[in-house]
């Protein structure tokens, strides 16, 4: 466990220090199961339900899996090589692109987005539990909202009780949770197809298709790219526990990419055959088969959401502890408590507005994490030649390798801002409206490319802007 009373954590797994070789004890199997545990949750229902607005079953199935894997490729390049080579958590890995003080921006991003995902899962769990309790007659329909809030908070308490004991719990329960949710997920798909029939499923039409097939395809692709990019904080947090990049490729690709794409089929198929469901299979299964048919879906919801929220809470807590001032004041239990209380406040006061705007939250992941991935890929592979100054990553003083201008890398922020602007010009993340002249393309890929080009140009035109001690473009002097 960490020792963080008035000093920096001495354990890399729970604090700001890089992981040493003996601390990187996750095998490929452990990484796969932890990745699957993180990926497979009821957000798959919601995401698949959004794709069902635009594409039918066959096309939607292919697009979701392919786009998810493409997005994971960007996230992998941006995070995994640094995480596995240097033992870095995702936030710490942004110091070269944002600067020593500028990396506080990535702390905020990581904390807010992982908390946002966790909150979505807890609200979904509460809604499902409330629906089931009302259907069983345990709770009256009038008291359904209260049952929903209480159920959400109970699930959150279970998550906190488990992950506050230390990150090691992820590896210990990963196999159990991942196997359970994958088996239950496949079972739900089989039940839906068996009850509805292949013919009805294949004949089902998307409920909000624009009539422009190219626009519908790019919108669905964009949703899945946004989903993949939202894994940026999670991937760095988990793969730093792996011994090498090579041993991380397959586990991450299968666990976070393929597994999520397959389970999203539940939301896609449900959204097509039950257009008002939003991808949630529980109401439809209750309607066509009663409680006993819906129980596998409910079991999936609870097990999957608790497992995934544990990974999210771990990532949020770890992001906080990347700042020495916070790390010195908060123990591991304290940082997980801060994360848990933040989720609880959202559940208590703004659950419905937050949940109703999930689509906006999802696309905002692409707005920020797409350019951030482009920034890190350009910096690590083109400018740094895959070599970082480890002392500079952990030196907070002026004049360190990544101090730049008053602790901020202006070039990094400018490049990312341009990437964000490119995205917003191409796609409105609130309305999903595309710019008419650019309906043939996604917004994510151009924004990533724009960030890469601008950052490399700024670095080559003004190398001194990277500050004293920063690595040169030719990477002559590296540690």
GROMACS .gro file of C-alpha atoms in nm:
model
  479
    1UNK     CA    1   0.000   0.000   0.000
    2UNK     CA    2   0.106   0.359  -0.050
    3UNK     CA    3   0.270   0.568   0.217
    4UNK     CA    4   0.130   0.914   0.158
    5UNK     CA    5   0.107   1.092   0.490
    6UNK     CA    6   0.309   1.404   0.436
    7UNK     CA    7   0.523   1.245   0.166
    8UNK     CA    8   0.504   1.122  -0.190
    9UNK     CA    9   0.367   0.772  -0.239
   10UNK     CA   10   0.641   0.513  -0.238
   11UNK     CA   11   0.436   0.267  -0.443
   12UNK     CA   12   0.421   0.336  -0.815
   13UNK     CA   13   0.096   0.142  -0.842
   14UNK     CA   14  -0.080   0.389  -0.613
   15UNK     CA   15   0.108   0.711  -0.667
   16UNK     CA   16   0.308   0.940  -0.893
   17UNK     CA   17   0.634   0.744  -0.927
   18UNK     CA   18   0.713   0.538  -1.239
   19UNK     CA   19   0.659   0.165  -1.202
   20UNK     CA   20   0.977  -0.033  -1.149
   21UNK     CA   21   1.035  -0.356  -1.337
   22UNK     CA   22   0.930  -0.581  -1.047
   23UNK     CA   23   0.606  -0.383  -1.006
   24UNK     CA   24   0.500  -0.452  -1.365
   25UNK     CA   25   0.356  -0.790  -1.283
   26UNK     CA   26   0.058  -0.817  -1.518
   27UNK     CA   27   0.079  -1.101  -1.767
   28UNK     CA   28  -0.091  -1.065  -2.110
   29UNK     CA   29  -0.379  -1.270  -1.970
   30UNK     CA   30  -0.420  -1.037  -1.672
   31UNK     CA   31  -0.410  -0.734  -1.901
   32UNK     CA   32  -0.671  -0.886  -2.133
   33UNK     CA   33  -0.915  -0.969  -1.857
   34UNK     CA   34  -0.869  -0.631  -1.689
   35UNK     CA   35  -0.917  -0.461  -2.026
   36UNK     CA   36  -1.233  -0.660  -2.097
   37UNK     CA   37  -1.353  -0.586  -1.745
   38UNK     CA   38  -1.306  -0.215  -1.814
   39UNK     CA   39  -1.459  -0.218  -2.161
   40UNK     CA   40  -1.770  -0.431  -2.127
   41UNK     CA   41  -2.041  -0.239  -1.945
   42UNK     CA   42  -2.385  -0.096  -2.012
   43UNK     CA   43  -2.242   0.196  -2.203
   44UNK     CA   44  -2.224  -0.066  -2.478
   45UNK     CA   45  -2.605  -0.065  -2.478
   46UNK     CA   46  -2.623   0.312  -2.508
   47UNK     CA   47  -2.351   0.335  -2.775
   48UNK     CA   48  -2.506   0.056  -2.981
   49UNK     CA   49  -2.844   0.226  -2.938
   50UNK     CA   50  -2.702   0.544  -3.093
   51UNK     CA   51  -2.562   0.352  -3.390
   52UNK     CA   52  -2.909   0.196  -3.435
   53UNK     CA   53  -3.037   0.544  -3.519
   54UNK     CA   54  -2.829   0.544  -3.836
   55UNK     CA   55  -2.744   0.192  -3.958
   56UNK     CA   56  -2.923  -0.145  -3.990
   57UNK     CA   57  -2.801  -0.466  -3.824
   58UNK     CA   58  -2.542  -0.600  -4.071
   59UNK     CA   59  -2.382  -0.269  -4.166
   60UNK     CA   60  -2.392  -0.150  -3.806
   61UNK     CA   61  -2.221  -0.466  -3.682
   62UNK     CA   62  -1.932  -0.429  -3.927
   63UNK     CA   63  -1.891  -0.055  -3.876
   64UNK     CA   64  -1.890  -0.073  -3.496
   65UNK     CA   65  -1.620  -0.336  -3.471
   66UNK     CA   66  -1.401  -0.191  -3.749
   67UNK     CA   67  -1.422   0.169  -3.626
   68UNK     CA   68  -1.359   0.063  -3.268
   69UNK     CA   69  -1.039  -0.116  -3.367
   70UNK     CA   70  -0.926   0.183  -3.577
   71UNK     CA   71  -0.977   0.420  -3.285
   72UNK     CA   72  -0.793   0.185  -3.051
   73UNK     CA   73  -0.494   0.197  -3.284
   74UNK     CA   74  -0.461   0.573  -3.225
   75UNK     CA   75  -0.497   0.535  -2.849
   76UNK     CA   76  -0.246   0.251  -2.845
   77UNK     CA   77   0.018   0.454  -3.030
   78UNK     CA   78  -0.034   0.755  -2.804
   79UNK     CA   79  -0.014   0.576  -2.469
   80UNK     CA   80   0.117   0.220  -2.466
   81UNK     CA   81   0.480   0.258  -2.584
   82UNK     CA   82   0.547   0.523  -2.318
   83UNK     CA   83   0.352   0.340  -2.048
   84UNK     CA   84   0.530   0.009  -2.097
   85UNK     CA   85   0.880   0.144  -2.161
   86UNK     CA   86   0.891   0.400  -1.881
   87UNK     CA   87   0.620   0.277  -1.642
   88UNK     CA   88   0.423   0.600  -1.693
   89UNK     CA   89   0.059   0.665  -1.613
   90UNK     CA   90  -0.136   0.853  -1.884
   91UNK     CA   91  -0.130   1.192  -1.709
   92UNK     CA   92   0.246   1.186  -1.648
   93UNK     CA   93   0.302   1.095  -2.013
   94UNK     CA   94   0.160   1.434  -2.120
   95UNK     CA   95   0.437   1.638  -1.959
   96UNK     CA   96   0.643   1.646  -2.280
   97UNK     CA   97   0.350   1.791  -2.476
   98UNK     CA   98   0.191   2.019  -2.214
   99UNK     CA   99   0.479   2.100  -1.980
  100UNK     CA  100   0.533   2.038  -1.610
  101UNK     CA  101   0.255   2.270  -1.499
  102UNK     CA  102   0.052   2.236  -1.816
  103UNK     CA  103  -0.002   1.868  -1.743
  104UNK     CA  104  -0.254   1.976  -1.478
  105UNK     CA  105  -0.486   2.007  -1.778
  106UNK     CA  106  -0.462   1.633  -1.841
  107UNK     CA  107  -0.525   1.565  -1.470
  108UNK     CA  108  -0.854   1.752  -1.501
  109UNK     CA  109  -0.942   1.577  -1.829
  110UNK     CA  110  -0.871   1.232  -1.694
  111UNK     CA  111  -1.055   1.287  -1.368
  112UNK     CA  112  -1.363   1.444  -1.525
  113UNK     CA  113  -1.402   1.192  -1.807
  114UNK     CA  114  -1.342   0.881  -1.599
  115UNK     CA  115  -1.583   1.014  -1.337
  116UNK     CA  116  -1.831   1.088  -1.616
  117UNK     CA  117  -1.815   0.732  -1.748
  118UNK     CA  118  -1.844   0.590  -1.397
  119UNK     CA  119  -2.143   0.809  -1.320
  120UNK     CA  120  -2.318   0.691  -1.637
  121UNK     CA  121  -2.274   0.330  -1.529
  122UNK     CA  122  -2.401   0.387  -1.177
  123UNK     CA  123  -2.709   0.573  -1.303
  124UNK     CA  124  -2.779   0.296  -1.556
  125UNK     CA  125  -2.745   0.035  -1.280
  126UNK     CA  126  -2.990   0.228  -1.064
  127UNK     CA  127  -3.241   0.259  -1.347
  128UNK     CA  128  -3.224  -0.114  -1.421
  129UNK     CA  129  -3.255  -0.213  -1.054
  130UNK     CA  130  -3.551   0.021  -1.010
  131UNK     CA  131  -3.727  -0.120  -1.318
  132UNK     CA  132  -3.676  -0.476  -1.197
  133UNK     CA  133  -3.795  -0.395  -0.843
  134UNK     CA  134  -4.107  -0.226  -0.980
  135UNK     CA  135  -4.175  -0.523  -1.212
  136UNK     CA  136  -4.144  -0.765  -0.920
  137UNK     CA  137  -4.380  -0.555  -0.709
  138UNK     CA  138  -4.114  -0.492  -0.444
  139UNK     CA  139  -4.131  -0.117  -0.501
  140UNK     CA  140  -4.427   0.089  -0.618
  141UNK     CA  141  -4.395   0.283  -0.941
  142UNK     CA  142  -4.427   0.606  -0.743
  143UNK     CA  143  -4.116   0.518  -0.543
  144UNK     CA  144  -3.921   0.415  -0.853
  145UNK     CA  145  -3.703   0.731  -0.862
  146UNK     CA  146  -3.604   0.682  -0.497
  147UNK     CA  147  -3.522   0.316  -0.564
  148UNK     CA  148  -3.312   0.426  -0.860
  149UNK     CA  149  -3.106   0.671  -0.655
  150UNK     CA  150  -3.056   0.428  -0.367
  151UNK     CA  151  -2.958   0.145  -0.605
  152UNK     CA  152  -2.707   0.368  -0.782
  153UNK     CA  153  -2.548   0.468  -0.452
  154UNK     CA  154  -2.535   0.107  -0.330
  155UNK     CA  155  -2.351   0.003  -0.650
  156UNK     CA  156  -2.113   0.295  -0.603
  157UNK     CA  157  -2.046   0.190  -0.244
  158UNK     CA  158  -1.958  -0.163  -0.361
  159UNK     CA  159  -1.717  -0.018  -0.618
  160UNK     CA  160  -1.547   0.203  -0.359
  161UNK     CA  161  -1.525  -0.078  -0.100
  162UNK     CA  162  -1.340  -0.295  -0.352
  163UNK     CA  163  -1.104  -0.051  -0.526
  164UNK     CA  164  -1.013   0.143  -0.209
  165UNK     CA  165  -0.831  -0.169  -0.092
  166UNK     CA  166  -0.572  -0.112  -0.364
  167UNK     CA  167  -0.526  -0.157  -0.741
  168UNK     CA  168  -0.429  -0.523  -0.693
  169UNK     CA  169  -0.799  -0.606  -0.671
  170UNK     CA  170  -0.830  -0.540  -1.045
  171UNK     CA  171  -0.596  -0.825  -1.132
  172UNK     CA  172  -0.757  -1.060  -0.878
  173UNK     CA  173  -1.116  -1.010  -0.989
  174UNK     CA  174  -1.049  -0.931  -1.355
  175UNK     CA  175  -1.079  -1.291  -1.475
  176UNK     CA  176  -1.403  -1.350  -1.285
  177UNK     CA  177  -1.569  -1.026  -1.393
  178UNK     CA  178  -1.452  -1.042  -1.756
  179UNK     CA  179  -1.558  -1.404  -1.808
  180UNK     CA  180  -1.892  -1.338  -1.640
  181UNK     CA  181  -1.980  -1.030  -1.843
  182UNK     CA  182  -1.863  -1.175  -2.174
  183UNK     CA  183  -2.069  -1.491  -2.116
  184UNK     CA  184  -2.373  -1.293  -2.003
  185UNK     CA  185  -2.333  -1.053  -2.294
  186UNK     CA  186  -2.330  -1.331  -2.552
  187UNK     CA  187  -2.629  -1.486  -2.373
  188UNK     CA  188  -2.825  -1.162  -2.403
  189UNK     CA  189  -2.744  -1.139  -2.777
  190UNK     CA  190  -2.863  -1.498  -2.827
  191UNK     CA  191  -3.184  -1.434  -2.631
  192UNK     CA  192  -3.264  -1.121  -2.832
  193UNK     CA  193  -3.205  -1.291  -3.167
  194UNK     CA  194  -3.397  -1.605  -3.062
  195UNK     CA  195  -3.699  -1.412  -2.939
  196UNK     CA  196  -3.714  -1.157  -3.217
  197UNK     CA  197  -3.588  -1.373  -3.505
  198UNK     CA  198  -3.316  -1.308  -3.760
  199UNK     CA  199  -3.569  -1.203  -4.021
  200UNK     CA  200  -3.719  -0.930  -3.805
  201UNK     CA  201  -3.376  -0.814  -3.697
  202UNK     CA  202  -3.244  -0.790  -4.052
  203UNK     CA  203  -3.559  -0.611  -4.168
  204UNK     CA  204  -3.547  -0.354  -3.885
  205UNK     CA  205  -3.475  -0.003  -4.008
  206UNK     CA  206  -3.271   0.263  -3.830
  207UNK     CA  207  -3.503   0.517  -3.672
  208UNK     CA  208  -3.312   0.837  -3.749
  209UNK     CA  209  -3.135   0.765  -4.080
  210UNK     CA  210  -3.080   1.081  -4.282
  211UNK     CA  211  -3.136   0.923  -4.622
  212UNK     CA  212  -2.774   1.003  -4.709
  213UNK     CA  213  -2.597   0.669  -4.664
  214UNK     CA  214  -2.250   0.824  -4.658
  215UNK     CA  215  -2.353   1.067  -4.384
  216UNK     CA  216  -2.511   0.786  -4.180
  217UNK     CA  217  -2.196   0.575  -4.210
  218UNK     CA  218  -1.963   0.857  -4.110
  219UNK     CA  219  -2.184   0.947  -3.812
  220UNK     CA  220  -2.179   0.587  -3.687
  221UNK     CA  221  -1.804   0.566  -3.743
  222UNK     CA  222  -1.758   0.890  -3.550
  223UNK     CA  223  -1.952   0.752  -3.253
  224UNK     CA  224  -1.729   0.446  -3.236
  225UNK     CA  225  -1.408   0.647  -3.282
  226UNK     CA  226  -1.520   0.869  -2.995
  227UNK     CA  227  -1.580   0.559  -2.783
  228UNK     CA  228  -1.233   0.424  -2.858
  229UNK     CA  229  -1.062   0.757  -2.788
  230UNK     CA  230  -1.233   0.779  -2.450
  231UNK     CA  231  -1.011   0.485  -2.347
  232UNK     CA  232  -0.708   0.714  -2.342
  233UNK     CA  233  -0.696   0.747  -1.960
  234UNK     CA  234  -0.773   0.378  -1.903
  235UNK     CA  235  -0.513   0.235  -2.141
  236UNK     CA  236  -0.223   0.427  -1.990
  237UNK     CA  237  -0.330   0.336  -1.639
  238UNK     CA  238  -0.346  -0.037  -1.710
  239UNK     CA  239  -0.067  -0.104  -1.960
  240UNK     CA  240   0.196   0.054  -1.733
  241UNK     CA  241   0.152  -0.266  -1.530
  242UNK     CA  242   0.255  -0.474  -1.834
  243UNK     CA  243   0.617  -0.568  -1.899
  244UNK     CA  244   0.639  -0.465  -2.266
  245UNK     CA  245   0.461  -0.302  -2.559
  246UNK     CA  246   0.472  -0.627  -2.755
  247UNK     CA  247   0.293  -0.816  -2.477
  248UNK     CA  248   0.027  -0.544  -2.459
  249UNK     CA  249  -0.082  -0.534  -2.825
  250UNK     CA  250  -0.313  -0.834  -2.835
  251UNK     CA  251  -0.462  -0.803  -2.484
  252UNK     CA  252  -0.554  -0.436  -2.534
  253UNK     CA  253  -0.682  -0.487  -2.890
  254UNK     CA  254  -0.901  -0.781  -2.793
  255UNK     CA  255  -1.002  -0.660  -2.447
  256UNK     CA  256  -1.077  -0.293  -2.510
  257UNK     CA  257  -1.142  -0.297  -2.884
  258UNK     CA  258  -1.300  -0.621  -3.003
  259UNK     CA  259  -1.481  -0.712  -2.680
  260UNK     CA  260  -1.650  -0.373  -2.658
  261UNK     CA  261  -1.745  -0.378  -3.027
  262UNK     CA  262  -1.907  -0.720  -2.993
  263UNK     CA  263  -2.104  -0.634  -2.679
  264UNK     CA  264  -2.221  -0.309  -2.844
  265UNK     CA  265  -2.418  -0.540  -3.075
  266UNK     CA  266  -2.663  -0.582  -2.786
  267UNK     CA  267  -2.743  -0.211  -2.797
  268UNK     CA  268  -2.754  -0.207  -3.177
  269UNK     CA  269  -2.995  -0.499  -3.207
  270UNK     CA  270  -3.209  -0.380  -2.917
  271UNK     CA  271  -3.225  -0.029  -3.060
  272UNK     CA  272  -3.339  -0.164  -3.397
  273UNK     CA  273  -3.613  -0.398  -3.273
  274UNK     CA  274  -3.722  -0.176  -2.980
  275UNK     CA  275  -3.676   0.179  -3.122
  276UNK     CA  276  -3.769   0.355  -2.796
  277UNK     CA  277  -3.534   0.149  -2.579
  278UNK     CA  278  -3.219   0.355  -2.629
  279UNK     CA  279  -3.031   0.025  -2.662
  280UNK     CA  280  -3.127  -0.104  -2.316
  281UNK     CA  281  -3.251  -0.465  -2.358
  282UNK     CA  282  -3.406  -0.493  -2.011
  283UNK     CA  283  -3.745  -0.326  -2.083
  284UNK     CA  284  -3.787  -0.519  -2.409
  285UNK     CA  285  -3.698  -0.852  -2.252
  286UNK     CA  286  -3.937  -0.783  -1.964
  287UNK     CA  287  -4.209  -0.708  -2.217
  288UNK     CA  288  -4.166  -1.017  -2.434
  289UNK     CA  289  -4.060  -1.274  -2.176
  290UNK     CA  290  -4.111  -1.147  -1.824
  291UNK     CA  291  -3.870  -1.126  -1.534
  292UNK     CA  292  -3.696  -1.458  -1.588
  293UNK     CA  293  -3.597  -1.370  -1.942
  294UNK     CA  294  -3.468  -1.032  -1.830
  295UNK     CA  295  -3.258  -1.166  -1.542
  296UNK     CA  296  -2.948  -1.246  -1.758
  297UNK     CA  297  -2.950  -0.887  -1.884
  298UNK     CA  298  -2.984  -0.751  -1.531
  299UNK     CA  299  -2.700  -0.973  -1.406
  300UNK     CA  300  -2.485  -0.845  -1.693
  301UNK     CA  301  -2.567  -0.485  -1.601
  302UNK     CA  302  -2.468  -0.513  -1.235
  303UNK     CA  303  -2.156  -0.729  -1.274
  304UNK     CA  304  -2.026  -0.539  -1.576
  305UNK     CA  305  -2.089  -0.193  -1.433
  306UNK     CA  306  -1.928  -0.265  -1.097
  307UNK     CA  307  -1.621  -0.414  -1.269
  308UNK     CA  308  -1.582  -0.127  -1.513
  309UNK     CA  309  -1.644   0.142  -1.253
  310UNK     CA  310  -1.364  -0.007  -1.045
  311UNK     CA  311  -1.118   0.051  -1.330
  312UNK     CA  312  -1.253   0.403  -1.382
  313UNK     CA  313  -1.222   0.490  -1.012
  314UNK     CA  314  -0.866   0.352  -1.011
  315UNK     CA  315  -0.778   0.570  -1.311
  316UNK     CA  316  -0.941   0.881  -1.165
  317UNK     CA  317  -0.769   0.833  -0.828
  318UNK     CA  318  -0.433   0.767  -0.995
  319UNK     CA  319  -0.466   1.084  -1.204
  320UNK     CA  320  -0.507   1.291  -0.888
  321UNK     CA  321  -0.195   1.138  -0.737
  322UNK     CA  322   0.019   1.238  -1.037
  323UNK     CA  323   0.046   1.580  -0.874
  324UNK     CA  324   0.296   1.565  -0.585
  325UNK     CA  325   0.103   1.818  -0.375
  326UNK     CA  326  -0.210   1.602  -0.392
  327UNK     CA  327  -0.017   1.277  -0.362
  328UNK     CA  328   0.145   1.397  -0.039
  329UNK     CA  329  -0.191   1.477   0.121
  330UNK     CA  330  -0.413   1.194   0.001
  331UNK     CA  331  -0.370   0.824   0.070
  332UNK     CA  332  -0.497   0.574  -0.184
  333UNK     CA  333  -0.819   0.535   0.014
  334UNK     CA  334  -0.850   0.913   0.030
  335UNK     CA  335  -0.812   0.960  -0.346
  336UNK     CA  336  -1.067   0.687  -0.423
  337UNK     CA  337  -1.301   0.851  -0.172
  338UNK     CA  338  -1.273   1.184  -0.355
  339UNK     CA  339  -1.359   1.008  -0.683
  340UNK     CA  340  -1.651   0.823  -0.525
  341UNK     CA  341  -1.796   1.132  -0.358
  342UNK     CA  342  -1.782   1.321  -0.688
  343UNK     CA  343  -1.990   1.050  -0.855
  344UNK     CA  344  -2.231   1.046  -0.560
  345UNK     CA  345  -2.293   1.421  -0.590
  346UNK     CA  346  -2.382   1.387  -0.959
  347UNK     CA  347  -2.616   1.095  -0.882
  348UNK     CA  348  -2.792   1.291  -0.607
  349UNK     CA  349  -2.834   1.625  -0.781
  350UNK     CA  350  -2.804   1.605  -1.163
  351UNK     CA  351  -2.849   1.239  -1.256
  352UNK     CA  352  -3.123   1.284  -1.515
  353UNK     CA  353  -2.975   1.583  -1.705
  354UNK     CA  354  -2.636   1.414  -1.709
  355UNK     CA  355  -2.773   1.083  -1.836
  356UNK     CA  356  -2.992   1.253  -2.097
  357UNK     CA  357  -2.685   1.417  -2.253
  358UNK     CA  358  -2.473   1.104  -2.280
  359UNK     CA  359  -2.437   1.147  -2.658
  360UNK     CA  360  -2.279   1.488  -2.612
  361UNK     CA  361  -2.049   1.353  -2.343
  362UNK     CA  362  -1.943   1.072  -2.578
  363UNK     CA  363  -1.856   1.299  -2.870
  364UNK     CA  364  -1.673   1.540  -2.640
  365UNK     CA  365  -1.435   1.249  -2.575
  366UNK     CA  366  -1.335   1.263  -2.940
  367UNK     CA  367  -1.317   1.643  -2.936
  368UNK     CA  368  -1.042   1.643  -2.672
  369UNK     CA  369  -0.881   1.298  -2.678
  370UNK     CA  370  -0.843   1.284  -3.058
  371UNK     CA  371  -0.615   1.589  -3.076
  372UNK     CA  372  -0.441   1.476  -2.756
  373UNK     CA  373  -0.357   1.140  -2.914
  374UNK     CA  374  -0.227   1.319  -3.224
  375UNK     CA  375  -0.016   1.544  -3.006
  376UNK     CA  376   0.144   1.253  -2.820
  377UNK     CA  377   0.202   1.046  -3.133
  378UNK     CA  378   0.378   1.337  -3.303
  379UNK     CA  379   0.587   1.422  -2.996
  380UNK     CA  380   0.695   1.070  -2.905
  381UNK     CA  381   0.756   0.919  -3.249
  382UNK     CA  382   0.854   1.217  -3.467
  383UNK     CA  383   1.017   1.466  -3.229
  384UNK     CA  384   1.150   1.255  -2.939
  385UNK     CA  385   1.241   0.949  -3.145
  386UNK     CA  386   1.076   0.731  -2.877
  387UNK     CA  387   1.311   0.856  -2.606
  388UNK     CA  388   1.214   1.063  -2.304
  389UNK     CA  389   1.403   1.234  -2.025
  390UNK     CA  390   1.282   1.038  -1.722
  391UNK     CA  391   1.437   1.285  -1.476
  392UNK     CA  392   1.255   1.568  -1.651
  393UNK     CA  393   0.923   1.387  -1.621
  394UNK     CA  394   0.955   1.386  -1.242
  395UNK     CA  395   1.139   1.715  -1.186
  396UNK     CA  396   0.894   1.995  -1.103
  397UNK     CA  397   1.151   2.271  -1.086
  398UNK     CA  398   1.221   2.552  -1.331
  399UNK     CA  399   1.479   2.462  -1.594
  400UNK     CA  400   1.385   2.094  -1.608
  401UNK     CA  401   1.355   1.922  -1.944
  402UNK     CA  402   0.981   1.985  -1.976
  403UNK     CA  403   0.956   2.323  -1.808
  404UNK     CA  404   0.924   2.518  -2.138
  405UNK     CA  405   0.769   2.862  -2.072
  406UNK     CA  406   0.680   2.893  -1.701
  407UNK     CA  407   0.599   2.524  -1.692
  408UNK     CA  408   0.374   2.531  -2.000
  409UNK     CA  409   0.442   2.407  -2.353
  410UNK     CA  410   0.258   2.670  -2.554
  411UNK     CA  411   0.314   2.483  -2.880
  412UNK     CA  412   0.132   2.180  -2.741
  413UNK     CA  413  -0.172   2.378  -2.632
  414UNK     CA  414  -0.187   2.576  -2.957
  415UNK     CA  415  -0.168   2.257  -3.164
  416UNK     CA  416  -0.437   2.087  -2.960
  417UNK     CA  417  -0.660   2.394  -2.979
  418UNK     CA  418  -0.634   2.391  -3.358
  419UNK     CA  419  -0.726   2.022  -3.360
  420UNK     CA  420  -1.032   2.094  -3.145
  421UNK     CA  421  -1.137   2.379  -3.376
  422UNK     CA  422  -1.106   2.153  -3.681
  423UNK     CA  423  -1.329   1.897  -3.510
  424UNK     CA  424  -1.594   2.155  -3.419
  425UNK     CA  425  -1.597   2.295  -3.771
  426UNK     CA  426  -1.664   1.949  -3.912
  427UNK     CA  427  -1.912   1.823  -3.652
  428UNK     CA  428  -2.131   1.975  -3.383
  429UNK     CA  429  -2.091   1.741  -3.080
  430UNK     CA  430  -2.429   1.849  -2.939
  431UNK     CA  431  -2.654   1.810  -3.244
  432UNK     CA  432  -2.436   1.567  -3.447
  433UNK     CA  433  -2.482   1.803  -3.742
  434UNK     CA  434  -2.198   1.781  -3.995
  435UNK     CA  435  -2.070   2.067  -4.207
  436UNK     CA  436  -2.241   2.017  -4.549
  437UNK     CA  437  -1.918   2.017  -4.748
  438UNK     CA  438  -1.752   1.763  -4.517
  439UNK     CA  439  -2.027   1.504  -4.466
  440UNK     CA  440  -1.805   1.248  -4.642
  441UNK     CA  441  -1.550   1.238  -4.360
  442UNK     CA  442  -1.538   1.189  -3.986
  443UNK     CA  443  -1.433   1.481  -3.767
  444UNK     CA  444  -1.187   1.283  -3.555
  445UNK     CA  445  -0.929   1.186  -3.814
  446UNK     CA  446  -0.889   1.538  -3.966
  447UNK     CA  447  -0.859   1.687  -3.616
  448UNK     CA  448  -0.587   1.435  -3.524
  449UNK     CA  449  -0.402   1.503  -3.848
  450UNK     CA  450  -0.427   1.882  -3.804
  451UNK     CA  451  -0.283   1.855  -3.453
  452UNK     CA  452   0.009   1.643  -3.572
  453UNK     CA  453   0.095   1.876  -3.861
  454UNK     CA  454   0.076   2.196  -3.656
  455UNK     CA  455   0.277   2.055  -3.365
  456UNK     CA  456   0.557   1.924  -3.586
  457UNK     CA  457   0.571   2.252  -3.781
  458UNK     CA  458   0.592   2.458  -3.462
  459UNK     CA  459   0.862   2.233  -3.326
  460UNK     CA  460   1.071   2.258  -3.641
  461UNK     CA  461   1.018   2.630  -3.696
  462UNK     CA  462   1.078   2.731  -3.333
  463UNK     CA  463   1.280   2.463  -3.155
  464UNK     CA  464   1.379   2.713  -2.883
  465UNK     CA  465   1.014   2.733  -2.781
  466UNK     CA  466   1.064   2.394  -2.620
  467UNK     CA  467   1.275   2.562  -2.356
  468UNK     CA  468   1.616   2.497  -2.198
  469UNK     CA  469   1.682   2.134  -2.129
  470UNK     CA  470   1.413   2.005  -2.362
  471UNK     CA  471   1.511   1.729  -2.601
  472UNK     CA  472   1.610   1.851  -2.944
  473UNK     CA  473   1.444   1.735  -3.261
  474UNK     CA  474   1.746   1.530  -3.356
  475UNK     CA  475   1.732   1.368  -3.010
  476UNK     CA  476   2.111   1.388  -2.980
  477UNK     CA  477   2.104   1.409  -2.601
  478UNK     CA  478   1.868   1.169  -2.435
  479UNK     CA  479   1.852   0.967  -2.117
   0.00000   0.00000   0.00000
